[in-house]
Coordinates of C-alpha atoms and ligand atoms in Angstrom, one line a residue:
X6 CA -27.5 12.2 9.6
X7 CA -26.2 15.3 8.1
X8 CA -28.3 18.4 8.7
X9 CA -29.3 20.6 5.9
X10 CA -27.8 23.9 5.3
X11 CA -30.7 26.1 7.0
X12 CA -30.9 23.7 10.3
X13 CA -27.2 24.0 10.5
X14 CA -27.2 27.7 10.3
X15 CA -30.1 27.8 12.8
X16 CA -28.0 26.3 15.1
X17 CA -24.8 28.4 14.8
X18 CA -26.7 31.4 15.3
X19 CA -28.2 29.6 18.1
X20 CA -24.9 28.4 19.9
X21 CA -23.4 32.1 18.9
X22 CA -26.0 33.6 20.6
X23 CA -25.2 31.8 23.6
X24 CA -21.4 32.3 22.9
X25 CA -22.4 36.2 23.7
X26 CA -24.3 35.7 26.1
X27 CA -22.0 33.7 28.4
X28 CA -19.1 36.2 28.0
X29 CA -21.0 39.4 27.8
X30 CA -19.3 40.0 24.5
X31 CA -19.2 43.3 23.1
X32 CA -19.3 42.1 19.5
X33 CA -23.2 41.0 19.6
X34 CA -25.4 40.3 16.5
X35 CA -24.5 36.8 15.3
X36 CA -21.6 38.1 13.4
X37 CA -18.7 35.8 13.4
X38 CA -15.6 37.7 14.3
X39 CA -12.3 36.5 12.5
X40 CA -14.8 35.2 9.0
X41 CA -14.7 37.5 5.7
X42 CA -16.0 37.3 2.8
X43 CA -12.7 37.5 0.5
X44 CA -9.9 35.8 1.6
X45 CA -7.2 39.1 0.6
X46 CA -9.1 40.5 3.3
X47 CA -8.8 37.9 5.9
X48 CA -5.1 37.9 5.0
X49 CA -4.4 41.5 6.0
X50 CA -6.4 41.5 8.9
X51 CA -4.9 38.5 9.8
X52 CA -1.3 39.9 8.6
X53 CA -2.3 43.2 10.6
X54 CA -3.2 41.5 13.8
X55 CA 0.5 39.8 13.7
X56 CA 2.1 43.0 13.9
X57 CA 0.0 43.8 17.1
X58 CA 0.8 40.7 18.9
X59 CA 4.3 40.2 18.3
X60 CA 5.6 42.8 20.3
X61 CA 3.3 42.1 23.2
X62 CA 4.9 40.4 26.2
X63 CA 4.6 36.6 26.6
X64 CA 2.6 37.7 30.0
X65 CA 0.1 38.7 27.6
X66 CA -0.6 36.2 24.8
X67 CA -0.8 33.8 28.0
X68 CA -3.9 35.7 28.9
X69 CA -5.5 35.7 26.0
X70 CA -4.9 32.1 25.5
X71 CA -6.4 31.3 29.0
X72 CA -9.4 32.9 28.2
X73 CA -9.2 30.8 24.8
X74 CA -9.0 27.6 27.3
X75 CA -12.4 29.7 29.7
X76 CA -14.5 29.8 26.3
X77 CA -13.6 26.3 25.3
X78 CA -14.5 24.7 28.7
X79 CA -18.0 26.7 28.4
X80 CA -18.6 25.7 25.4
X81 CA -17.0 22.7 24.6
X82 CA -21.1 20.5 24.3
X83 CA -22.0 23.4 22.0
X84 CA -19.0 22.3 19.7
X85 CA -19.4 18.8 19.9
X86 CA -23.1 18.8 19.5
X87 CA -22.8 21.0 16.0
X88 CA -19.2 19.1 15.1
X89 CA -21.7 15.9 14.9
X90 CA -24.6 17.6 13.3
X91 CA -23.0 19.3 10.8
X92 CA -20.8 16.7 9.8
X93 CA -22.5 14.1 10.7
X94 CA -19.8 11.9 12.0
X95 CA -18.5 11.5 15.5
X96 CA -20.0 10.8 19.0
X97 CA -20.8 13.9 21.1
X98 CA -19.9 12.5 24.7
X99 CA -16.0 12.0 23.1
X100 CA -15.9 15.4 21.3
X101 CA -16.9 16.9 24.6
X102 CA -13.9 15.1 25.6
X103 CA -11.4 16.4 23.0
X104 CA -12.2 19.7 23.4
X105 CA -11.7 19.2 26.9
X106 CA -8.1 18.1 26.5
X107 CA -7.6 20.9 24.2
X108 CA -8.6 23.7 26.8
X109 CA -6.4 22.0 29.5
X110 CA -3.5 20.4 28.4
X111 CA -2.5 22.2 24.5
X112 CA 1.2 23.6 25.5
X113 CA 1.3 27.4 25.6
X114 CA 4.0 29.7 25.6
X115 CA 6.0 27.8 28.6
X116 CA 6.5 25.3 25.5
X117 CA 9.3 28.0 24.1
X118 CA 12.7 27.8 25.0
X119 CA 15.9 29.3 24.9
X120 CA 19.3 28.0 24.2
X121 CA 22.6 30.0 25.5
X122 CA 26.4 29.6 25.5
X123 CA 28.6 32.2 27.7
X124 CA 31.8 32.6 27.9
X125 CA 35.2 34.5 27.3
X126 CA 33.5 35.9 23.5
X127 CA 30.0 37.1 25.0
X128 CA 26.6 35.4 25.4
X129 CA 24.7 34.1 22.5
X130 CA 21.2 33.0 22.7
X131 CA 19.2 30.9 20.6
X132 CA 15.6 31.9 20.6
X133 CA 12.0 30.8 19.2
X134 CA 10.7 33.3 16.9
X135 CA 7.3 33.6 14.7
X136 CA 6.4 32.9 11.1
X137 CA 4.4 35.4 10.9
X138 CA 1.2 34.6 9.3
X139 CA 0.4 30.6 9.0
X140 CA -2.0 29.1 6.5
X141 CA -3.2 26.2 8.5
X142 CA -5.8 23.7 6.5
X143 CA -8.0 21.8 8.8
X144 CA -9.6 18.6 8.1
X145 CA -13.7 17.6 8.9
X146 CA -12.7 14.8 11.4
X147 CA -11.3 16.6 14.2
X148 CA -12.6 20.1 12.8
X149 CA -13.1 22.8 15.9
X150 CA -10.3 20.5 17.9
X151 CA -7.6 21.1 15.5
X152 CA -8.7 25.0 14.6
X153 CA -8.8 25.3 18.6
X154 CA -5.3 23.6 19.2
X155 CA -3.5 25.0 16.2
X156 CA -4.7 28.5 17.2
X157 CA -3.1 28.5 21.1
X158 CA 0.1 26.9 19.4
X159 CA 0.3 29.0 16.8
X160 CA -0.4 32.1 19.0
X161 CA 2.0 31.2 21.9
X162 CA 4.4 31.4 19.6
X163 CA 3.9 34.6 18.0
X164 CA 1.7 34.0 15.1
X165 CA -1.1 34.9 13.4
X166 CA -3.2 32.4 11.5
X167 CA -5.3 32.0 8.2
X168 CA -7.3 29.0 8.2
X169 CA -8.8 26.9 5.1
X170 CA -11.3 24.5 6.9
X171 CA -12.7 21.3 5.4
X172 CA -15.7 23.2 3.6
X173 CA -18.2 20.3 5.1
X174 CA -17.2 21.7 8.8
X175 CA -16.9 24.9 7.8
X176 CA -19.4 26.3 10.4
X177 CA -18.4 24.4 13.5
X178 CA -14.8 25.6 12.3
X179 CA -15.7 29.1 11.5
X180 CA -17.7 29.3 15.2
X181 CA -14.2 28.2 16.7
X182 CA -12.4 31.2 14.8
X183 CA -14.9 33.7 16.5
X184 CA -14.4 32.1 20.1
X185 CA -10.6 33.2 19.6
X186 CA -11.6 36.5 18.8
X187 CA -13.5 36.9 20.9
X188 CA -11.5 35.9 23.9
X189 CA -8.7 37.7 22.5
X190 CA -10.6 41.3 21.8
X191 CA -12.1 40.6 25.6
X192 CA -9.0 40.7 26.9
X193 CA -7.5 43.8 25.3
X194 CA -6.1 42.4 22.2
X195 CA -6.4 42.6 18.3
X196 CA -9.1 41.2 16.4
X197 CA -8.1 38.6 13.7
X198 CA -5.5 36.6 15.1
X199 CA -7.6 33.6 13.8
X200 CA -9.5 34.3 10.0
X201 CA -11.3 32.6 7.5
X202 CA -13.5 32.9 4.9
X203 CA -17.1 32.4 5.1
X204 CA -17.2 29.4 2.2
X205 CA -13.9 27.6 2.3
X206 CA -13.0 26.2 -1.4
X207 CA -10.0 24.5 -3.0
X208 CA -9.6 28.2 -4.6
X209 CA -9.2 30.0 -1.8
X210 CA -6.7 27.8 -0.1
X211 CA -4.9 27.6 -3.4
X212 CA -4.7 31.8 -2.8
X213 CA -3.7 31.0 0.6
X214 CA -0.7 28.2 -0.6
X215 CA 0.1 31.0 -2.7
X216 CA 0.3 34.3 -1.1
X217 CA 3.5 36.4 -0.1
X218 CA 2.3 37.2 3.0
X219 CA 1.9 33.9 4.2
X220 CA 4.9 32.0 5.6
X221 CA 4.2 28.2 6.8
X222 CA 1.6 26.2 5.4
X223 CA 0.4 23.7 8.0
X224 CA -1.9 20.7 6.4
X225 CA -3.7 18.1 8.9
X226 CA -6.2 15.7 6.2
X227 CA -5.4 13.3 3.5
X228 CA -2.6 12.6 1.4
X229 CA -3.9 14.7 -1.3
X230 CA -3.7 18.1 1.0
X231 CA 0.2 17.1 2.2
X232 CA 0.8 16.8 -1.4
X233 CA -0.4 20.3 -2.8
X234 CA 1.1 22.1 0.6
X235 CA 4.9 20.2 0.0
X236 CA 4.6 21.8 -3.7
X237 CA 4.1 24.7 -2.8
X238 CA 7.2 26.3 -3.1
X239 CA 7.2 27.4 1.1
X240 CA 8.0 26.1 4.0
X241 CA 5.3 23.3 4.8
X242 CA 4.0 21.1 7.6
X243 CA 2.1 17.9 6.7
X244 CA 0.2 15.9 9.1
X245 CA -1.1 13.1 6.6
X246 CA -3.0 10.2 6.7
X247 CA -2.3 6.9 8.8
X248 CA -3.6 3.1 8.4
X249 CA -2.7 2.7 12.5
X250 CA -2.1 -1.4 13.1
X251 CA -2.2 -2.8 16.8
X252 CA -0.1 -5.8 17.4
X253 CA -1.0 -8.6 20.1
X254 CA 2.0 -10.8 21.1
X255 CA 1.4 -13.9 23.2
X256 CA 3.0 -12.2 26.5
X257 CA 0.1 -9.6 26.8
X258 CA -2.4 -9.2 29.1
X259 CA -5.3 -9.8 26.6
X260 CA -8.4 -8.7 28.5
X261 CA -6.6 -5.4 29.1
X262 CA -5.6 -5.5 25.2
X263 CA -9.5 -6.1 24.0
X264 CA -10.4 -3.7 26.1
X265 CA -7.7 -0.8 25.6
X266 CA -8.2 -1.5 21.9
X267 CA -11.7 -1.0 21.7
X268 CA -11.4 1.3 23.6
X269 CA -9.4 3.2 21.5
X270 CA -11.0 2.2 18.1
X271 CA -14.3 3.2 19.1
X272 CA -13.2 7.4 20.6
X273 CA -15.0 9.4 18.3
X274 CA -16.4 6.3 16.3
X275 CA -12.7 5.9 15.1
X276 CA -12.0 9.2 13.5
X277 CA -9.4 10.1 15.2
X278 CA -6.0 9.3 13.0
X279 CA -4.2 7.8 15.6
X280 CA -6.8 5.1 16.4
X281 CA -6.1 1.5 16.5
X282 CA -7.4 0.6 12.5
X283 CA -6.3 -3.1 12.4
X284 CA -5.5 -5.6 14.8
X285 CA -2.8 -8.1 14.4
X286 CA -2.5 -11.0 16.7
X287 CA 0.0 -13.4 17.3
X288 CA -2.3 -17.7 16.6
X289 CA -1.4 -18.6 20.1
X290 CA -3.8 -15.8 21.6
X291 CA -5.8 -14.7 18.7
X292 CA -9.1 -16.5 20.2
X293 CA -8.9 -15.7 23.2
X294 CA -8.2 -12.0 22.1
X295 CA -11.1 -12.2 19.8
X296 CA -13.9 -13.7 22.7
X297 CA -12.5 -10.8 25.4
X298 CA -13.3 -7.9 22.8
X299 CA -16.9 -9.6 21.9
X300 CA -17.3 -9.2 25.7
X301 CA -16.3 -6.0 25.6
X302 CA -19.4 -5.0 22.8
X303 CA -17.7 -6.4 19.5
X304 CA -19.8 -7.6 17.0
X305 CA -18.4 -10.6 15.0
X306 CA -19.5 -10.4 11.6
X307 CA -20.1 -13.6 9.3
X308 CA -18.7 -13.4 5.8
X309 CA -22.0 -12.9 4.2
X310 CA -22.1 -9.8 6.0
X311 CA -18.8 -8.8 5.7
X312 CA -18.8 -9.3 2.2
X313 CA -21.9 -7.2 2.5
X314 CA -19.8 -3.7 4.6
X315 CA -17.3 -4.0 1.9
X316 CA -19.7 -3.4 -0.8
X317 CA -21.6 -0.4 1.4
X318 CA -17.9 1.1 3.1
X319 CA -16.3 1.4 -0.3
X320 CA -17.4 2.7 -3.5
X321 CA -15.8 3.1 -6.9
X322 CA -14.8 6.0 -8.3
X323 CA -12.9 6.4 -11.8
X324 CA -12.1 2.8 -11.5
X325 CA -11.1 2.9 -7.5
X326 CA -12.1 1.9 -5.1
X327 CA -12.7 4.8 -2.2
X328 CA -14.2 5.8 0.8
X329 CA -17.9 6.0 1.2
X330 CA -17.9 9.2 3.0
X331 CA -21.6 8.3 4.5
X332 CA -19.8 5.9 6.4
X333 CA -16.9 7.5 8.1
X334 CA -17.3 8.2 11.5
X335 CA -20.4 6.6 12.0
X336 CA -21.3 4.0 15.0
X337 CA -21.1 0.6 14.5
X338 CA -25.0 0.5 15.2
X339 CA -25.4 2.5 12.5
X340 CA -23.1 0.8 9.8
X341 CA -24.8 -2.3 10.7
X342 CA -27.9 -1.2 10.1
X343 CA -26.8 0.1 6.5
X344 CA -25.8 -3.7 5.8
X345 CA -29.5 -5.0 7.6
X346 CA -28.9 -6.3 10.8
X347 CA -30.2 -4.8 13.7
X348 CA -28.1 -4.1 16.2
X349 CA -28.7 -3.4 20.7
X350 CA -27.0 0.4 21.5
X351 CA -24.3 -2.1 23.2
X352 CA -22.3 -2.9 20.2
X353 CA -19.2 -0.6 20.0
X354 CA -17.5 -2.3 17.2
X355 CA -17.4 -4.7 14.5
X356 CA -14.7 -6.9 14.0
X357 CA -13.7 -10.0 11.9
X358 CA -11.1 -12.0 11.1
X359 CA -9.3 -11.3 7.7
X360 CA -6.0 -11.6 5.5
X361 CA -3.5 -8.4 5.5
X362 CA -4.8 -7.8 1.6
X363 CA -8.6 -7.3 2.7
X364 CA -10.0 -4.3 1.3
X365 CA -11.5 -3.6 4.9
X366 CA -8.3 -4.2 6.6
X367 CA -5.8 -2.2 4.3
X368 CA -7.9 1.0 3.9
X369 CA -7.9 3.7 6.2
X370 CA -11.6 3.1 6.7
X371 CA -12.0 5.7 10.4
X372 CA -14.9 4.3 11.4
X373 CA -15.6 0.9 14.1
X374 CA -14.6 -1.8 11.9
X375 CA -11.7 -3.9 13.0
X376 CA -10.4 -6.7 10.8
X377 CA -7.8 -8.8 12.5
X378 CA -5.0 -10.5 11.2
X379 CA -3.4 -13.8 12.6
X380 CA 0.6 -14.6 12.8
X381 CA 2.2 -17.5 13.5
X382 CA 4.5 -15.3 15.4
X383 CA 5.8 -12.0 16.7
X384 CA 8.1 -11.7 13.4
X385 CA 5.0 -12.3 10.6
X386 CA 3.5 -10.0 13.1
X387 CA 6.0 -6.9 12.9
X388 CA 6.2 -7.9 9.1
X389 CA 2.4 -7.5 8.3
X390 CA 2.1 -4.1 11.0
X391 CA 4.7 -2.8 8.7
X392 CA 3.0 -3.6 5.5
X393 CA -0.5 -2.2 6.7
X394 CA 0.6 0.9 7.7
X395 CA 2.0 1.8 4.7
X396 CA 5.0 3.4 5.1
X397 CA 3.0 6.7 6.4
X398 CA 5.1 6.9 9.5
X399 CA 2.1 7.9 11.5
X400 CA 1.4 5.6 14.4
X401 CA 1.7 2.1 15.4
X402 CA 0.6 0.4 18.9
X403 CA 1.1 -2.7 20.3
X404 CA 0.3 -5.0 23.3
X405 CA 2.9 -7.3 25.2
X406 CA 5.1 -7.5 28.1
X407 CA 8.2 -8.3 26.2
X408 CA 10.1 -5.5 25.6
X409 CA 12.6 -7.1 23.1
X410 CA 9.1 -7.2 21.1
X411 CA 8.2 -4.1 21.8
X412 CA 11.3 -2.3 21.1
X413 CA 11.8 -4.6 17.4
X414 CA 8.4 -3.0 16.3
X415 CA 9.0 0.1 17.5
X416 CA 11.7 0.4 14.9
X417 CA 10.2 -1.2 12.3
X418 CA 7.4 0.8 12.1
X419 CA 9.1 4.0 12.9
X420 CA 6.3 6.1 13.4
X421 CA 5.2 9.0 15.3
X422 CA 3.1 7.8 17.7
X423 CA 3.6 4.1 19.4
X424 CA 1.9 3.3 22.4
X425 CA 3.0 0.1 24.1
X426 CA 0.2 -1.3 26.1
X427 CA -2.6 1.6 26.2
X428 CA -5.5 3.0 24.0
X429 CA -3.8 4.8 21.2
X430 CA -5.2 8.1 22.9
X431 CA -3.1 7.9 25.4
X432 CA -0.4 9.3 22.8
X433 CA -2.7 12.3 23.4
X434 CA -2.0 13.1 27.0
X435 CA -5.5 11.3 27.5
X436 CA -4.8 8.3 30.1
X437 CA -1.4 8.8 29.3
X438 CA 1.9 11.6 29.9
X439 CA 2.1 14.7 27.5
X440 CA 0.1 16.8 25.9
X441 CA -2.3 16.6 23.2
X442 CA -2.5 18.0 19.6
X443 CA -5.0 17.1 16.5
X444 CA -2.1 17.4 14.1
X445 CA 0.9 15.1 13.9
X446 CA 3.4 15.5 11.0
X447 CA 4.1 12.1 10.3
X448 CA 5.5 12.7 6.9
X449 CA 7.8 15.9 7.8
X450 CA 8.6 15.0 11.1
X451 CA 7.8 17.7 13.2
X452 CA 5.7 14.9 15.0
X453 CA 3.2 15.6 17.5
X454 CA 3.1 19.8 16.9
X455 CA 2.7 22.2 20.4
X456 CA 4.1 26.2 20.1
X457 CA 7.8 25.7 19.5
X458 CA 6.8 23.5 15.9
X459 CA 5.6 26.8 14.8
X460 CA 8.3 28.9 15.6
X461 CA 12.0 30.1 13.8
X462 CA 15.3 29.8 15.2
X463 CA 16.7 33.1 15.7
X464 CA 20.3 33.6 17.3
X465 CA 21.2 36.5 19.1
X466 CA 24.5 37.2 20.0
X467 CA 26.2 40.1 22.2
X468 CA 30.0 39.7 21.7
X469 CA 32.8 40.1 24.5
X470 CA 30.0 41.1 27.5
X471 CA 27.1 40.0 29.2
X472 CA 29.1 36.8 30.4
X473 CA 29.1 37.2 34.7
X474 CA 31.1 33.9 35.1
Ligands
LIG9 P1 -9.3 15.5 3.5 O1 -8.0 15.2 3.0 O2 -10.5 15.2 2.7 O3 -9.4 17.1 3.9 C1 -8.5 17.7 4.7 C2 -8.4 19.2 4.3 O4 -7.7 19.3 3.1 C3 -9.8 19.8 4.1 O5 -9.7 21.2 4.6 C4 -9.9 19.8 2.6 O6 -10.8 20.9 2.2 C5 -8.5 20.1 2.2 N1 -8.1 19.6 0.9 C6 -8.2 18.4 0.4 N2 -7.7 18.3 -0.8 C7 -7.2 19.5 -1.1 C8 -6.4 20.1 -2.2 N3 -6.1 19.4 -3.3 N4 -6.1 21.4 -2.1 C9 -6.4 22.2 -1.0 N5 -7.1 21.7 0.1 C10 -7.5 20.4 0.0 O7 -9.4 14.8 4.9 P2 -10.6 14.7 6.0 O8 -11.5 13.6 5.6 O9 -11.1 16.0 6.4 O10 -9.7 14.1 7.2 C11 -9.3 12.8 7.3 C12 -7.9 12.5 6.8 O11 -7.0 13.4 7.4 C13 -7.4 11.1 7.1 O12 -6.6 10.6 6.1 C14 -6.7 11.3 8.4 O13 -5.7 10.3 8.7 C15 -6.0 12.6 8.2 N6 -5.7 13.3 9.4 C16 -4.4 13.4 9.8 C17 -4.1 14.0 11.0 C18 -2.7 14.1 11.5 O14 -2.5 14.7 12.5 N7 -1.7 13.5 10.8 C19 -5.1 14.6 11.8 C20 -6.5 14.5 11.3 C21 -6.7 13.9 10.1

């Protein structure tokens, strides 16, 4: 359960404390550096810590940003356990792990590169500039992970950044904006390189979407957000929404399948956007797909009680039907006991077998609940993995050890993320290669984002020397 406003600010000042008195911070007194009250004022500071950093050497935003990574390893339980209590969603154990991933493996300035021709006319270089000042908005899902990762990508590269965060984590978020301050001032360097405002609104990010001084907008939430930051007239980034199907052919290894996908559905209690959100499973295997995951902690629900999630899970609102936000990112213990059936701590997920039109099956629901689709075949089941995730390019998995199969859906569902026989968080660098980020832009196509999506190509060219050939 949600906390109430005074518990939660208990706590902050409680973890802040503790913040301080890890690092021996000079900045005591439960302020929280980087948070203003007017959001002109973050913006200069922010826009005035820019101008500090850019000229720096790489040497040194690497050592601010491994003190970043320091403060995030000391502090990452404090993080998950208010990320859980403020928002009420998640599962502290795998937030630990997120922020984990983010201290270790987010790409820092190693990720910027340079391109060169030499010859007979000179040397020209094509380098990785900064923005500037970036106006990231940060969803409540993934809330200090995202404001955490964005920041050492951002700053490796140069930049400066303004964040909006989801107003319901605005405290989890706002305590991540003061550990990069922090680390940064230890270190020598400015204040401000990470702001905010102390109550996030849809005002103040409008101000934000809106202000000269601000370069890139950067969005990671719902289609609505991606929307309002592609109108906005500058440059924009929009990591959007996903509806992530799984597809089971009849040459996979299906207790590995179960396994990896509930595996995967059930990090974070699914609210992660690249988890597994529907299965789809080729007749031939579906049973024996659907008894493995029940041993690995599925609960099968009947109709009665399916019926019964559908009318709790979704509500209607102006004559939709939408997301009941109690329910996202909660266990599947808990959403089964919001239906009446009492559940053992043992059951990870709930699953049941439905068409490709179910309410429960089509919506992008983040939360343990996995309806699953049979196909005849491998083509119905490319055909329906294509329908369900809804043309949002975002990510797309599948298990098999056929690799004409593999590589058909791969480019039919041409999306950003497609992990072939692996929990989707391996896409992350987590049991799998690369590195991780908390925003993907699916619909522009920057993909998975590290430093170099937040830089500008710059070329710099010295004609008729500097060529030693
Ligand atoms: P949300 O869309 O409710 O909120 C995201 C952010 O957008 C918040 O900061 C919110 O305050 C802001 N916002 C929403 N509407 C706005 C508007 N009109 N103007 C200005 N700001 C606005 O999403 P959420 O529930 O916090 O996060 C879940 C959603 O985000 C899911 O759809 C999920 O798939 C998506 N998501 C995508 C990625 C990605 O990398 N592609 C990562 C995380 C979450």
């Amino acid at each position: 359960m949600a906390l109430n406003e005074q518990e939660i600010q208990r706590i902050v000042r409680d973890v802040i404390n503790g913040i301080q008195a890890n690092t021996g911070s000079a900045q005591g007194g439960g302020q929280l550096m980087g948070i203003f009250d007017n959001v002109e004022d973050a913006i200069a500071a922010a826009k005035k810590a820019q101008k500090e950093i850019q000229p720096m050497p790489l040497e040194f935003r690497e050592k601010i940003i491994a003190n970043i990574r320091k403060k995030i390893m000391e502090n990452a339980r404090a993080f998950a356990e208010l990320g859980v209590k403020e928002t009420g969603m998640g599962n502290v154990g795998h937030k630990i792990l997120k922020h984990q991933l983010v201290a270790e493996k987010t790409p820092g300035t190693e990720d910027l590169s340079t391109q060169a021709w030499s010859g007979d006319r000179g040397l020209t270089l094509v380098e990785q500039g900064p923005f500037g000042v970036i106006g990231a908005v940060t969803p409540s899902t993934n809330p200090s992970e995202t404001v955490l990762c964005n920041t050492i990508g951002m700053l490796a590269a140069g930049n400066s950044v303004v964040f909006a965060p989801h107003p319901g984590a605005k405290n989890v978020s706002n305590m991540a904006i003061d550990l990069v301050n922090r680390a940064c001032v230890e270190v020598g360097g400015p204040a401000n390189l990470a702001v905010a405002v102390a109550e996030p609104s849809i005002e103040v990010s409008q101000t934000i979407f809106k202000h000269k001084d601000i370069s890139l907008l950067v969005a990671t939430g719902g289609p609505g957000v991606v929307t309002t930051v592609l109108s906005s007239g500058k440059r924009a980034m929009g990591a959007g929404a996903g509806n992530p199907p799984v597809l089971v052919d009849e040459t996979a290894n299906i207790p590995k399948a179960a396994e990896d996908i509930v595996n995967g559905c059930t990090f974070d209690n699914n609210l992660p956007c690249i988890a597994e959100k529907e299965v789809v499973a080729v007749d031939s295997i579906a049973d024996e797909l659907i008894s493995c995951m029940k041993q690995t902690g599925c609960y099968y629900a009947s109709d009665d009680e399916v019926d019964r999630l559908v009318k709790t899970v979704l509500v209607e609102k102006n004559g939709k039907r939408i997301l009941n936000r109690k329910c996202v990112g909660r266990s599947a213990k808990v959403l089964l006991g919001m239906i009446g059936v009492e559940a053992g701590p043992d059951v990870r997920c709930i699953i049941f077998e439905g068409d490709k039109k179910h309410p429960l099956i089509d919506t992008e629901l983040m939360m343990p609940i996995l309806g699953i689709v049979r196909v005849k075949d491998v083509d119905e089941g490319i055909e329906t993995a294509v329908e369900l995730e809804h043309g949002n390019r975002h990510s797309a998995h599948m298990h098999s050890t056929n690799v004409q199969n593999l590589t058909r859906y791969g480019k039919a569902l041409d999306t950003a993320i497609f992990v072939k026989n692996g929990p989707s968080y391996a896409a992350l660098g987590f049991g799998g290669e690369g590195y991780p980020t908390f925003t993907i832009c699916s619909r522009t196509g920057e993909g998975l984002t590290s430093a170099k999506t937040f830089t500008k190509s710059r070329r710099c060219v010295m004609c008729d020397a500097l060529c030693i050939r």
